[in-house]
Coordinates of C-alpha atoms and ligand atoms in Angstrom, one line a residue:
X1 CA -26.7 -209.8 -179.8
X2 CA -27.9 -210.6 -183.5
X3 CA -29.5 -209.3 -185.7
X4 CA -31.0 -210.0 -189.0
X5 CA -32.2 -207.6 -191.3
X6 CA -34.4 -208.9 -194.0
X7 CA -35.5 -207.6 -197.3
X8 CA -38.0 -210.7 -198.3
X9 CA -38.1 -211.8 -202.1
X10 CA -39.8 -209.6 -204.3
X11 CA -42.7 -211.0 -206.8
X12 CA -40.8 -209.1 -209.8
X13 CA -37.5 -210.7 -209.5
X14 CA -38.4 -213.5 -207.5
X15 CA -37.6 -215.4 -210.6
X16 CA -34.2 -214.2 -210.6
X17 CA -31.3 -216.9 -209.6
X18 CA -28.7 -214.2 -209.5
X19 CA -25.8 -216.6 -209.5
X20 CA -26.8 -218.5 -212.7
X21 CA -26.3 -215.5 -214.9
X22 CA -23.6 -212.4 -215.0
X23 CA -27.0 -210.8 -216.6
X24 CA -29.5 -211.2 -213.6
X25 CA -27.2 -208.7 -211.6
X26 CA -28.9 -206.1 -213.8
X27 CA -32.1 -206.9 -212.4
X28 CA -31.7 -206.6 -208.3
X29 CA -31.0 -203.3 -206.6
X30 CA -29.9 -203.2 -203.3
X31 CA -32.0 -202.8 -200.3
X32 CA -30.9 -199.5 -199.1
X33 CA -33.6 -199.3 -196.4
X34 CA -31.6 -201.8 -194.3
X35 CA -28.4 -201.2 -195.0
X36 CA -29.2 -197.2 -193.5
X37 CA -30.4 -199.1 -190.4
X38 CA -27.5 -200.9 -190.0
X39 CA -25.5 -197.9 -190.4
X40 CA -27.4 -196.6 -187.1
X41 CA -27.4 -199.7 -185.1
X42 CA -24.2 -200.0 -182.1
X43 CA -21.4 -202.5 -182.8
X44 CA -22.8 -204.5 -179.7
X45 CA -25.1 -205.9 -182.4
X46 CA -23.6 -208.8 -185.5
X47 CA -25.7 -207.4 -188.3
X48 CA -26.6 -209.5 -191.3
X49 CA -28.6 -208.3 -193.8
X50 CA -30.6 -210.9 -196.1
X51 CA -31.8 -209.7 -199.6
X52 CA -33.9 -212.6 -200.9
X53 CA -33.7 -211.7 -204.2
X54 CA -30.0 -212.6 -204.2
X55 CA -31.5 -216.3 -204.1
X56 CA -33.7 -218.4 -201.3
X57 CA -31.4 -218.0 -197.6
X58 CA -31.5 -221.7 -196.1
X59 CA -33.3 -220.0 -192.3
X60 CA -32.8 -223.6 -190.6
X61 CA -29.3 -223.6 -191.1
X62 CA -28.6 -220.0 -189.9
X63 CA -27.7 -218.9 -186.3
X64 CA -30.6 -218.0 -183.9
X65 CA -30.9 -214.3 -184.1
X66 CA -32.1 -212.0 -181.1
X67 CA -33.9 -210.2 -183.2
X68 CA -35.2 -209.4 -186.9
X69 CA -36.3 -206.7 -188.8
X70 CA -38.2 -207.0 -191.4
X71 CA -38.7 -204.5 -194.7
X72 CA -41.5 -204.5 -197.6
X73 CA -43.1 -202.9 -200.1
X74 CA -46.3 -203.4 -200.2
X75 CA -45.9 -205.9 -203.0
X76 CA -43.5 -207.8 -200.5
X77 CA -45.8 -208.1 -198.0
X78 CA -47.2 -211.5 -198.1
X79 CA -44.0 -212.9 -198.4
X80 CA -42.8 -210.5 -195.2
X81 CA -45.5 -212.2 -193.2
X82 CA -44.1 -215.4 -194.1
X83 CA -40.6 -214.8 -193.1
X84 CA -42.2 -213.2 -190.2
X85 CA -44.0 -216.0 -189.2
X86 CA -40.9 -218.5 -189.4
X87 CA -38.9 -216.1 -186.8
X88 CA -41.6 -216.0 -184.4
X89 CA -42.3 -219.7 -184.6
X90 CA -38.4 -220.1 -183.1
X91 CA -39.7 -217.4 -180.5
X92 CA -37.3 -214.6 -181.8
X93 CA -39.2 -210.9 -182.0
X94 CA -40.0 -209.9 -184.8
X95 CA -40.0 -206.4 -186.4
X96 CA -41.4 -204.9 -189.6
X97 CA -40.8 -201.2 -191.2
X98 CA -41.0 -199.4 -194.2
X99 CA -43.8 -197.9 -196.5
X100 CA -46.0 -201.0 -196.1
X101 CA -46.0 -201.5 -192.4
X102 CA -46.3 -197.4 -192.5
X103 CA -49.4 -197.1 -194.7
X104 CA -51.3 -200.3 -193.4
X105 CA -50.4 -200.4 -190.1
X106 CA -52.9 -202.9 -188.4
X107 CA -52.7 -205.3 -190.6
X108 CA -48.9 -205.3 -190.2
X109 CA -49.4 -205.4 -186.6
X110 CA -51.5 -208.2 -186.3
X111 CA -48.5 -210.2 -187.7
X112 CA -45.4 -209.3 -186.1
X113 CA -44.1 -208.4 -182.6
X114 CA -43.3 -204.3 -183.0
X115 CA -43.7 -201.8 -185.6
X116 CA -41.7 -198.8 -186.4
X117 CA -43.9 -196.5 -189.1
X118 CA -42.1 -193.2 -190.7
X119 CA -38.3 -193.0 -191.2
X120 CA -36.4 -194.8 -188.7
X121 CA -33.8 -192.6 -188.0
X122 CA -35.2 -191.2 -184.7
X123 CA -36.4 -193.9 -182.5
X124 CA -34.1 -197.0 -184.1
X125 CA -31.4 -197.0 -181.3
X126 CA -34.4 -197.1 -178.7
X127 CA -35.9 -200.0 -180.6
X128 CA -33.0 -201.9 -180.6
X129 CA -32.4 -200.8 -176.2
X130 CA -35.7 -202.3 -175.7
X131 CA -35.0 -205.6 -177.6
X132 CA -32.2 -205.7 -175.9
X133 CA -33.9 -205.8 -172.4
X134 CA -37.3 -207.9 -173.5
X135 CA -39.3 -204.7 -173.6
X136 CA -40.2 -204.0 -177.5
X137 CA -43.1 -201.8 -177.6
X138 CA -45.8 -202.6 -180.3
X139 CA -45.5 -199.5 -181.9
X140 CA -42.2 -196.9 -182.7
X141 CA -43.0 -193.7 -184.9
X142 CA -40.1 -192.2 -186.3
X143 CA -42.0 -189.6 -188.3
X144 CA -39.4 -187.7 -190.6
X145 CA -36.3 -187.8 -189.6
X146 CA -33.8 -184.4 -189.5
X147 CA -32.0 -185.1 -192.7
X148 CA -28.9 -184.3 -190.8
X149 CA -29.0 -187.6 -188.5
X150 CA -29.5 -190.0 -191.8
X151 CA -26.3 -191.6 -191.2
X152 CA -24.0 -193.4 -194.4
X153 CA -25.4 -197.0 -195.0
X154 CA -23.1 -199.8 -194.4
X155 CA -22.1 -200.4 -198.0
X156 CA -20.0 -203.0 -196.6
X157 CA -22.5 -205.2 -195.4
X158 CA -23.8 -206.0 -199.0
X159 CA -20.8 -205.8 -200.9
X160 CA -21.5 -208.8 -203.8
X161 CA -23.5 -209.6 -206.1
X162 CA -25.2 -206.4 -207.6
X163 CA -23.9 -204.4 -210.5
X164 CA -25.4 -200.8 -209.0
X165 CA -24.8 -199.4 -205.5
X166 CA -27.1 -197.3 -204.0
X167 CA -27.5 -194.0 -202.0
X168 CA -29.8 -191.2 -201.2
X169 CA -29.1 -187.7 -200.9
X170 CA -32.7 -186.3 -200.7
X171 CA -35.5 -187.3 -198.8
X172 CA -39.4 -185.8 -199.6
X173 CA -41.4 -184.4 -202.4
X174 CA -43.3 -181.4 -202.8
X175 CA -45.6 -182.2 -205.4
X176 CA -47.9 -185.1 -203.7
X177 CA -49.5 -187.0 -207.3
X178 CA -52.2 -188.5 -206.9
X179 CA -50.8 -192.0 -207.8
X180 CA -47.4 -191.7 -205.3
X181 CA -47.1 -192.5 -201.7
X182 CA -43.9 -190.2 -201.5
X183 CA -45.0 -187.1 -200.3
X184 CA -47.2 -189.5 -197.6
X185 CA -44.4 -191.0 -196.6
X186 CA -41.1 -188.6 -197.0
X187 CA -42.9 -185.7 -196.4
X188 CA -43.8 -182.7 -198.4
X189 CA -40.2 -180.5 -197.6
X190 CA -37.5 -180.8 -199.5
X191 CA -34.9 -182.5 -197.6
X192 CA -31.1 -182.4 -198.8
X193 CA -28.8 -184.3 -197.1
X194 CA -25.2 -182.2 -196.2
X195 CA -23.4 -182.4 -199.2
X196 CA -19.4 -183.7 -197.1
X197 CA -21.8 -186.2 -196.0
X198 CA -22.8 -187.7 -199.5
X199 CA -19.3 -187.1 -201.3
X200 CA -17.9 -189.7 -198.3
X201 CA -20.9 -191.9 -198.8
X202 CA -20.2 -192.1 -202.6
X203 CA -16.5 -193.1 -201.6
X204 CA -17.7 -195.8 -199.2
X205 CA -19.5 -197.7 -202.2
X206 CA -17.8 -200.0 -203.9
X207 CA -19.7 -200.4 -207.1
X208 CA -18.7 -198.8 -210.2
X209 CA -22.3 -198.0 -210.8
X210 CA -25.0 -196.5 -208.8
X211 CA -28.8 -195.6 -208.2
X212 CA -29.0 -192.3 -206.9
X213 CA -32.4 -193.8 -205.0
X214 CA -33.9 -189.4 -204.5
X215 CA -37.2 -189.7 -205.9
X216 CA -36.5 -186.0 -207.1
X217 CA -32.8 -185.3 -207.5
X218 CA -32.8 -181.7 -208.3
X219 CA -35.9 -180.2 -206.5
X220 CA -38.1 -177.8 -208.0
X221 CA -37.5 -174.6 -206.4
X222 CA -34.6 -172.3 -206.9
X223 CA -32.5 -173.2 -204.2
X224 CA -33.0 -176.6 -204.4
X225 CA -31.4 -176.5 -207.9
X226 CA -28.5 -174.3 -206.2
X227 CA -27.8 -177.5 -203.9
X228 CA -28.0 -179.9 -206.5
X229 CA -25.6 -178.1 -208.6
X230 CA -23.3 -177.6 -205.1
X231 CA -23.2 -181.5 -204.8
X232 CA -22.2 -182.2 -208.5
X233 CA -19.3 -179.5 -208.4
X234 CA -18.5 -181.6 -205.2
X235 CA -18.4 -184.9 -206.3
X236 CA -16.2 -183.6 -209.9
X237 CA -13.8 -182.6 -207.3
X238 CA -13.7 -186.0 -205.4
X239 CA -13.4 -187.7 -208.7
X240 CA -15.3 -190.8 -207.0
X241 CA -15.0 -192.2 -211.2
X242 CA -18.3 -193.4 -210.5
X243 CA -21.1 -193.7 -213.4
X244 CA -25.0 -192.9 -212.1
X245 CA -28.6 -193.0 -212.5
X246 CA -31.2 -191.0 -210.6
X247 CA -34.6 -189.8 -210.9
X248 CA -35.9 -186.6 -211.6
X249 CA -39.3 -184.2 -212.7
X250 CA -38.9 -183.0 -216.0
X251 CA -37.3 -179.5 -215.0
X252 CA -33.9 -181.2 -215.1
X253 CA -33.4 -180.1 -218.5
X254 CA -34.3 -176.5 -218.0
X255 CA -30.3 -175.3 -216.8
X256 CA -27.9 -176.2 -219.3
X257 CA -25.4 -175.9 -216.4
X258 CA -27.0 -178.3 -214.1
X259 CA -27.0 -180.9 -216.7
X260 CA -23.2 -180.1 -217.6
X261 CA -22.9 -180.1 -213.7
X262 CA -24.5 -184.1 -213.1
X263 CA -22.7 -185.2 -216.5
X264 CA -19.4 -184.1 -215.3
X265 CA -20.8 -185.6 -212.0
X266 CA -21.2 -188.7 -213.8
X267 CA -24.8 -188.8 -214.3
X268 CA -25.5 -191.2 -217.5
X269 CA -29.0 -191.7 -216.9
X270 CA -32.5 -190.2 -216.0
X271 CA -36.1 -191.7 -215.0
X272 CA -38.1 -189.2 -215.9
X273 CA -42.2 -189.4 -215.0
X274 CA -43.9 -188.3 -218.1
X275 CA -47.2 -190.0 -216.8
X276 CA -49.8 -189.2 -219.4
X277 CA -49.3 -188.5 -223.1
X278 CA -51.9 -185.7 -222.5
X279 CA -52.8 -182.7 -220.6
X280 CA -56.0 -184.1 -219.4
X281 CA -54.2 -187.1 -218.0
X282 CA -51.7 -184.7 -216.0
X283 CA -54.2 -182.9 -214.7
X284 CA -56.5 -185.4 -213.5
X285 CA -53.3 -187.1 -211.4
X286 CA -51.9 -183.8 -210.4
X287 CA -48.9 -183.4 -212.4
X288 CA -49.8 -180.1 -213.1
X289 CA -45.5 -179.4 -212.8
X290 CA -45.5 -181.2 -216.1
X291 CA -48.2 -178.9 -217.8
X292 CA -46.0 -175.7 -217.5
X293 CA -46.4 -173.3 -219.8
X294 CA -44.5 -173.5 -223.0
X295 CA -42.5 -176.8 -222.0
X296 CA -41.5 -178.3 -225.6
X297 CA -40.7 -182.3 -224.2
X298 CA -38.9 -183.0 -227.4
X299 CA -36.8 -180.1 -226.6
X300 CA -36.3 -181.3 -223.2
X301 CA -35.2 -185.0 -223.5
X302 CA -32.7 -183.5 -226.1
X303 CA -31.4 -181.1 -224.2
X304 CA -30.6 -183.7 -221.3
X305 CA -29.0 -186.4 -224.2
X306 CA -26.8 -183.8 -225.6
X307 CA -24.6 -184.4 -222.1
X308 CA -24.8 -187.8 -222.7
X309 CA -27.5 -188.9 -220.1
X310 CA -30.0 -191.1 -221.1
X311 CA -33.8 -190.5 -220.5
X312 CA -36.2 -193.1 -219.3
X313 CA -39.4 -191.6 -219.4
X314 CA -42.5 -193.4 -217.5
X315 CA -45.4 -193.1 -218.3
X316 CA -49.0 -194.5 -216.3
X317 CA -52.0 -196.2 -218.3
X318 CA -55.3 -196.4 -216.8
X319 CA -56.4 -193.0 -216.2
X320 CA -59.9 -191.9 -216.2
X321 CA -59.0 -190.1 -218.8
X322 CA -57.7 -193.3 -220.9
X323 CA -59.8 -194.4 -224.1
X324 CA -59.0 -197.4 -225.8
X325 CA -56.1 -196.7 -228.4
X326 CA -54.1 -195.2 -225.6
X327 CA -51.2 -197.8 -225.5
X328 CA -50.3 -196.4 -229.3
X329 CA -50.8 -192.9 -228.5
X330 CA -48.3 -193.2 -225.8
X331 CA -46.2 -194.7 -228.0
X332 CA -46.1 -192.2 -230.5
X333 CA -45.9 -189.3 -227.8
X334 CA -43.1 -191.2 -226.4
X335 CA -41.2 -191.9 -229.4
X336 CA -41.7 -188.0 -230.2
X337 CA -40.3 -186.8 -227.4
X338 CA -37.8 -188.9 -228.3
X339 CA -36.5 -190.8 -225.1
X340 CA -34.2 -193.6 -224.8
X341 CA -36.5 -196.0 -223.0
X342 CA -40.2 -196.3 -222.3
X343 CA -41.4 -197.9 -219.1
X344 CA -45.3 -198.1 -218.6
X345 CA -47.3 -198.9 -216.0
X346 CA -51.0 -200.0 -214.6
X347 CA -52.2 -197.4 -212.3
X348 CA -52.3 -198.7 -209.6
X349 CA -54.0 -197.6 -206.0
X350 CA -51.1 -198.1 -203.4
X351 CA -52.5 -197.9 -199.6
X352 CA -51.7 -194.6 -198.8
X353 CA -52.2 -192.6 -201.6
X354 CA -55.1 -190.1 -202.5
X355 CA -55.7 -192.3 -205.4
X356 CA -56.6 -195.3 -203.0
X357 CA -58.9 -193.7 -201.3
X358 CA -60.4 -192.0 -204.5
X359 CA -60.7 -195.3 -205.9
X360 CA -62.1 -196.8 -202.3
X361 CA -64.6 -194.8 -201.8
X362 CA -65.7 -195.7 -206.1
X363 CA -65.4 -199.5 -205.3
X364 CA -63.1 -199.9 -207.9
X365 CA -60.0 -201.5 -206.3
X366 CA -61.2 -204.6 -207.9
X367 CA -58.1 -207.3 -206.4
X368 CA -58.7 -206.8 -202.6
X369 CA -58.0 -210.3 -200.7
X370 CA -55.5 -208.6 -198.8
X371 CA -52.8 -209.7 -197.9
X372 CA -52.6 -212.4 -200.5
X373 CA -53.2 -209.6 -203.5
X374 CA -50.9 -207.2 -202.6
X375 CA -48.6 -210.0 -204.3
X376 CA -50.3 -208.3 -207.5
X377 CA -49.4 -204.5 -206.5
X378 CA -46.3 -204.3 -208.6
X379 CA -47.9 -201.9 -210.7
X380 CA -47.2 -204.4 -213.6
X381 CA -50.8 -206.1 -212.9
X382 CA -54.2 -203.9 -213.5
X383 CA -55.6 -204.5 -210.2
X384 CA -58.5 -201.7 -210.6
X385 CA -61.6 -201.5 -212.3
X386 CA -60.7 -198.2 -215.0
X387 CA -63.1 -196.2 -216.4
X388 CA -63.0 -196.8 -219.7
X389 CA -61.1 -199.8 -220.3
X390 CA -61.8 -203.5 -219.6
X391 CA -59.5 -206.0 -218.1
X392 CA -59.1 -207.6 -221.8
X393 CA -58.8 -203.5 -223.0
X394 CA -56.0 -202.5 -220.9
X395 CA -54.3 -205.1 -221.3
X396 CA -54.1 -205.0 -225.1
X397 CA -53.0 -201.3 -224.6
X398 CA -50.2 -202.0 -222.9
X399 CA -49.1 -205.1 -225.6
X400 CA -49.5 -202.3 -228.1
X401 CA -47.8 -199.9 -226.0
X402 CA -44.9 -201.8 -225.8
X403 CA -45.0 -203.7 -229.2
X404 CA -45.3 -199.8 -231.1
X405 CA -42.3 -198.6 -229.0
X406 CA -40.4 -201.8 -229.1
X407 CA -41.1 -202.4 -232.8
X408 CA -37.4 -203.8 -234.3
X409 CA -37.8 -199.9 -237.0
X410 CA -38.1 -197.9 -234.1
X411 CA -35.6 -199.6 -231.8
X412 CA -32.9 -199.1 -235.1
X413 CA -34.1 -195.6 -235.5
X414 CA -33.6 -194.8 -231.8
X415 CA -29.7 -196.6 -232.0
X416 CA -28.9 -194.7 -235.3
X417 CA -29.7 -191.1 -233.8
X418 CA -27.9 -192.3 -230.9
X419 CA -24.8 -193.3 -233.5
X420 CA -25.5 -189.8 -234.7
X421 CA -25.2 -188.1 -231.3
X422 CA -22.2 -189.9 -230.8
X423 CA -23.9 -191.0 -227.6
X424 CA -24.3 -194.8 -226.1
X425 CA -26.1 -196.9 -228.9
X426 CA -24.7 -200.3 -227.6
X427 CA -26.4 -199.5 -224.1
X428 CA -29.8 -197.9 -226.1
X429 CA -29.6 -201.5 -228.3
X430 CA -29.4 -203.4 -225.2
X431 CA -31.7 -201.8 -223.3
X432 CA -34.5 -201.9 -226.3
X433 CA -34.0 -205.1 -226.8
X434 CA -34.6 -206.9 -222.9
X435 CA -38.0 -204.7 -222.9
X436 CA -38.6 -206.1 -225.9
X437 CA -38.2 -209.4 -225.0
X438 CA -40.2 -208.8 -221.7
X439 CA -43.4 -208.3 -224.3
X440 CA -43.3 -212.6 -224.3
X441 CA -43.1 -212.8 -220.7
X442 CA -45.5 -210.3 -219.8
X443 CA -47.8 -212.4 -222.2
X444 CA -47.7 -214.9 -220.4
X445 CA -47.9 -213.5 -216.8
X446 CA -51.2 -211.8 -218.1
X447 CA -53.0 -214.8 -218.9
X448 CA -51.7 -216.5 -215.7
X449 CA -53.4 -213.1 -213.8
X450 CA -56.8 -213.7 -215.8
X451 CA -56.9 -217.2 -215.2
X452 CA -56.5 -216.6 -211.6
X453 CA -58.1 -213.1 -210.5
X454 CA -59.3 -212.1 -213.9
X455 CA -63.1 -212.7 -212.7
X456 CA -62.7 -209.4 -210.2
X457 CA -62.2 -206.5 -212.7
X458 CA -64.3 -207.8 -215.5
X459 CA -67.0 -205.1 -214.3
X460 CA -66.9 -201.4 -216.0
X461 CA -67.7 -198.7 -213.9
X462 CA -69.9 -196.6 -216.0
Ligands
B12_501 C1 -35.1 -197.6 -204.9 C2 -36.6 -197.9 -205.1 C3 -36.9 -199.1 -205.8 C4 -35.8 -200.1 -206.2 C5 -35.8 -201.2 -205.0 C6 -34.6 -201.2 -204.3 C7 -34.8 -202.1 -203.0 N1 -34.5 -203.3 -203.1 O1 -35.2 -201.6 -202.0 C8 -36.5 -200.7 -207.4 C9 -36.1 -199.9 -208.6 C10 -36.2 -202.2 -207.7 C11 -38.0 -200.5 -207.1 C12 -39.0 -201.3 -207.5 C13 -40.3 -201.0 -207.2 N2 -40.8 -200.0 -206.6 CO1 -39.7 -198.7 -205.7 N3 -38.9 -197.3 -204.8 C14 -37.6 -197.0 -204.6 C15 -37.5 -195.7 -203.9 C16 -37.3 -194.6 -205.0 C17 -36.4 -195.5 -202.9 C18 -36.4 -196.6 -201.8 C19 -35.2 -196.4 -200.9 O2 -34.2 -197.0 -201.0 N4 -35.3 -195.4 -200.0 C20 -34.3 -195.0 -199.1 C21 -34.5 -195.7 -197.7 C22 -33.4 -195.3 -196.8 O3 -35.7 -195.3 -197.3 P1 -36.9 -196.3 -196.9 O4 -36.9 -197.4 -197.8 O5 -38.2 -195.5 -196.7 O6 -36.4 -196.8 -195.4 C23 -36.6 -196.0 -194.3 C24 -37.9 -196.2 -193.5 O7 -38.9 -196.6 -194.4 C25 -37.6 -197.2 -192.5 N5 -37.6 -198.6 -192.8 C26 -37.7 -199.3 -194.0 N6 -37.6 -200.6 -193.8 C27 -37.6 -200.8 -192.5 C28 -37.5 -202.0 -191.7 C29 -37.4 -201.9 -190.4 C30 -37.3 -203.2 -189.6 C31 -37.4 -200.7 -189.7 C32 -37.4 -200.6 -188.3 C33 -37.5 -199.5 -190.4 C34 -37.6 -199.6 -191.8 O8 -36.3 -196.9 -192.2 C35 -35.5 -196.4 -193.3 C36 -34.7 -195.2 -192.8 O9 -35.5 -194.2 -192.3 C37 -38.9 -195.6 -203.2 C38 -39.4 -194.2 -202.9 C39 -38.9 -193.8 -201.5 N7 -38.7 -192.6 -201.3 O10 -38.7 -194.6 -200.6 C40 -39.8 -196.3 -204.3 C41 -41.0 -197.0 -203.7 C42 -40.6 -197.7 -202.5 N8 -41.2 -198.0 -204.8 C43 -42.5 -198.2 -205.0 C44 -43.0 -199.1 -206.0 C45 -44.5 -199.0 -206.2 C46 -42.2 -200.0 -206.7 C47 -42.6 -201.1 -207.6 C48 -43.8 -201.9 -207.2 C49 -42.9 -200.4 -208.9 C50 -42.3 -200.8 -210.2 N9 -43.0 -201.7 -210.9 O11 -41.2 -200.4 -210.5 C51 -41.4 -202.0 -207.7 C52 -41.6 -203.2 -206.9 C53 -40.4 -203.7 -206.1 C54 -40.9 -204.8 -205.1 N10 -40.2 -204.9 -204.1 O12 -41.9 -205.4 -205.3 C55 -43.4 -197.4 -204.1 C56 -43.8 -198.3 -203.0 C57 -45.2 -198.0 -202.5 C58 -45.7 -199.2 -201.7 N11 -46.8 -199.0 -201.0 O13 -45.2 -200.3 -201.8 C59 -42.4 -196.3 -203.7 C60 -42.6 -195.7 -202.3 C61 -42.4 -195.1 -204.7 C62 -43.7 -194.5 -205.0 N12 -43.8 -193.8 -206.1 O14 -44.7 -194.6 -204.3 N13 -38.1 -199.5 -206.2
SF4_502 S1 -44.5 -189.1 -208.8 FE1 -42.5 -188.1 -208.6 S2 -43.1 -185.9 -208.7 FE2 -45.0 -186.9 -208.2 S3 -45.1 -187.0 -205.9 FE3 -44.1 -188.9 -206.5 S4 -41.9 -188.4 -206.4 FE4 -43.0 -186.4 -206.5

């Protein structure tokens, strides 16, 4: 029996010819979702996974498969339907999961043979039992799985072609913001994965580098922090001599010992969501985590650098909250709190969160010829109508966003202190520099997004 597992091209790195440059590597991450279901799927099954973004597969020329599985995001979803659509033109069933088939379930439905919604862990070897007999049902819901049965991904399955491995230790996320479809997905519990299980992971992958995929690393509570600090003594002991990045809230830099813990680890980097340059903006999304009492964000990011991790810090423009002159603002907050990299983004409804249906319910979800708009939900397009900001206006925010904080003084400033700190100026240079030069291209994508969907969000909502 054969399978294919497909992760179809994604609009932001669509663009990418991998091959053609040592440099585009940098740009694709591997698609854990299906390498964690080949990890559960029997050996009666040839697996082969398919990451479009490594470059355009030749389907024609391929082997019939029995079967294929399908993942998206939602931005991936017009181009799933196509792939899709191709399979079940041969006759071969077609199956879609993930957060996109999860959160918009009948369109999903309407173009593919069987859906699983929910983490696949628990009904995946049924799926594949009643493929093998002719009898897919239409629908599978794994719900959340027990963390226990989330088996190592087949690292071996994808071994070229991408500078970063990937893994996930934790599934879930108590604190449920407005914008995220985690906690609607993963759950709101805190899930850790058993720590023997991980260290053997990390050994499986043969990348130097890794994305530690955990949308929240450390946790939040006490004994979440105990855990994380558990699995970092573990994996000093393994010495896996593997370099990571991961994501977590802001209370990363409150334990000096934690961060002494993932540096030793080898943690040397951290995406940090700082969302909104001001309280009102935290509140309104329901970051209120990031409003504690006394928190010095300065203090903070330097905290985590002094272990030699850098800090991305993301941050959302957009809110209702949002005036014009908030692209500067956030780059002067930004630049004050002093982290490595900034990395803004529209706000963006994504099916599923409590911002879409906020923002259904107002009629401002302005690009809405779904599925060919969800092309546009990359968070990198503004898509709504905002509140106090035009299409032209939050546009121009985010050029000056990116232009203040990518301005060549402050990029030299930010390498010099990182001379200073004796910490990693030729990676801080290089990063500065490619979103700096992304200013040009996303220039240019803006006016090709006005000139074809600009006419939907000219209206202001009063
Ligand atoms: C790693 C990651 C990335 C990587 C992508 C790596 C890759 N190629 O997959 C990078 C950094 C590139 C990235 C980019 C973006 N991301 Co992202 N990302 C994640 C993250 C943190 C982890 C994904 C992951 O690997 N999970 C681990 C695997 C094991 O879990 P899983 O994917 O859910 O898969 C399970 C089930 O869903 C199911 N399943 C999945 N696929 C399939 C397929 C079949 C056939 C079956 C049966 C089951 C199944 O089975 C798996 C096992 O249970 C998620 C958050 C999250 N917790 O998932 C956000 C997340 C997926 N990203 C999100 C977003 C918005 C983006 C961006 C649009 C934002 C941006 N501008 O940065 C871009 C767009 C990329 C694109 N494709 O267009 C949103 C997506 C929401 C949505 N509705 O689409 C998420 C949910 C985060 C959020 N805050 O809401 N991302
Ligand atoms: S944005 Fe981060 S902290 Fe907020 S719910 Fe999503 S994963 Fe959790």
């Amino acid at each position: 029996m054969r399978l294919y597992l497909i992760n179809p091209s994604n609009p932001l790195v669509s663009i990418v010819k991998v091959r053609e440059s040592r440099w585009n590597r940098y740009r694709v991450w591997k698609p854990l979702s299906l390498m964690v279901l080949a990890g559960l799927t029997s050996a009666e099954w040839e697996i082969k996974i398919v990451d479009e973004n490594l470059g355009a597969p030749d389907y024609p020329a391929m082997l019939r498969p029995d079967l294929v599985g399908i993942t998206a995001f939602t931005s991936q979803a017009n181009r799933a339907y196509e792939v899709a659509g191709y399979f079940r033109g041969l006759g071969v069933p077609v199956i879609m999961g993930g957060i996109h088939a999860t959160m918009c379930l009948d369109e999903v439905m309407s173009r593919v043979d069987s859906v699983v919604t929910g983490e696949a862990e628990g009904v995946w070897p049924q799926v594949l039992e009643d493929a093998r007999h002719g009898s897919l049902k239409r629908r599978y819901d794994g719900g959340l799985a027990t963390i226990n049965d989330v088996p190592s991904a087949r690292h071996d399955l994808l071994a070229r072609g991408y500078a970063f491995g990937a893994i996930q230790t934790t599934r879930g996320c108590p604190l449920n913001c407005t914008f995220c479809s985690v906690t609607a997905f993963n759950g709101a519990r805190y899930r850790q994965r058993p720590i023997p299980d991980v260290v053997r992971e990390f050994q499986a992958i043969r990348e130097k580098r890794v994305l530690v995929v955990d949308d929240n690393l450390i946790g939040t509570r006490t004994e979440h922090i105990a855990r994380a600090k558990d699995l970092f003594r573990a994996m000093a002991k393994a010495d896996l001599r593997k370099e990571w990045v991961g994501q977590a809230t802001i209370n990363f830099a409150d334990d000096e010992e934690l961060l002494a813990l993932a540096s030793k680890a080898g943690c040397r980097g951290v995406f940090i969501g700082f969302e909104s340059p001001t309280p009102e903006g935290l509140q309104e999304i329901g970051k209120k985590f990031n409003l504690l009492k006394g928190r010095d964000f300065r203090a903070s990011v330097r905290r985590i650098q002094r272990h030699n991790i850098l800090v991305v810090g993301s941050f959302i423009v957009g809110l209702d909250v949002d005036e014009p002159g908030i692209g500067r603002r956030t780059a002067d907050v930004a630049t004050q709190y002093g982290v490595d990299n900034l990395n803004l983004l529209f706000l963006t409804p994504l099916p599923g969160t409590h911002l879409w249906d906020q923002m259904k319910v107002e009629g401002r979800i302005a690009l809405n010829a779904f599925p060919e708009d969800w092309k546009y939900y990359t968070l990198t397009y503004p898509v709504a109508r905002y509140k106090h900001l035009s299409l032209d206006g939050i546009i121009q925010e985010m050029i000056s966003c990116n232009r203040n904080f990518y301005s060549m003084p402050r990029i030299l400033r930010r390498v010099c202190s990182s001379v200073l700190q004796r910490r990693a100026p030729l990676i801080s240079f290089v990063g500065n520099l490619s979103y700096r030069s992304n200013i040009h291209v996303d220039r240019k994508a803006y006016a090709d997004f006005k000139s074809q969907r600009g006419n939907c969000i000219t209206a202001q909502v009063e």
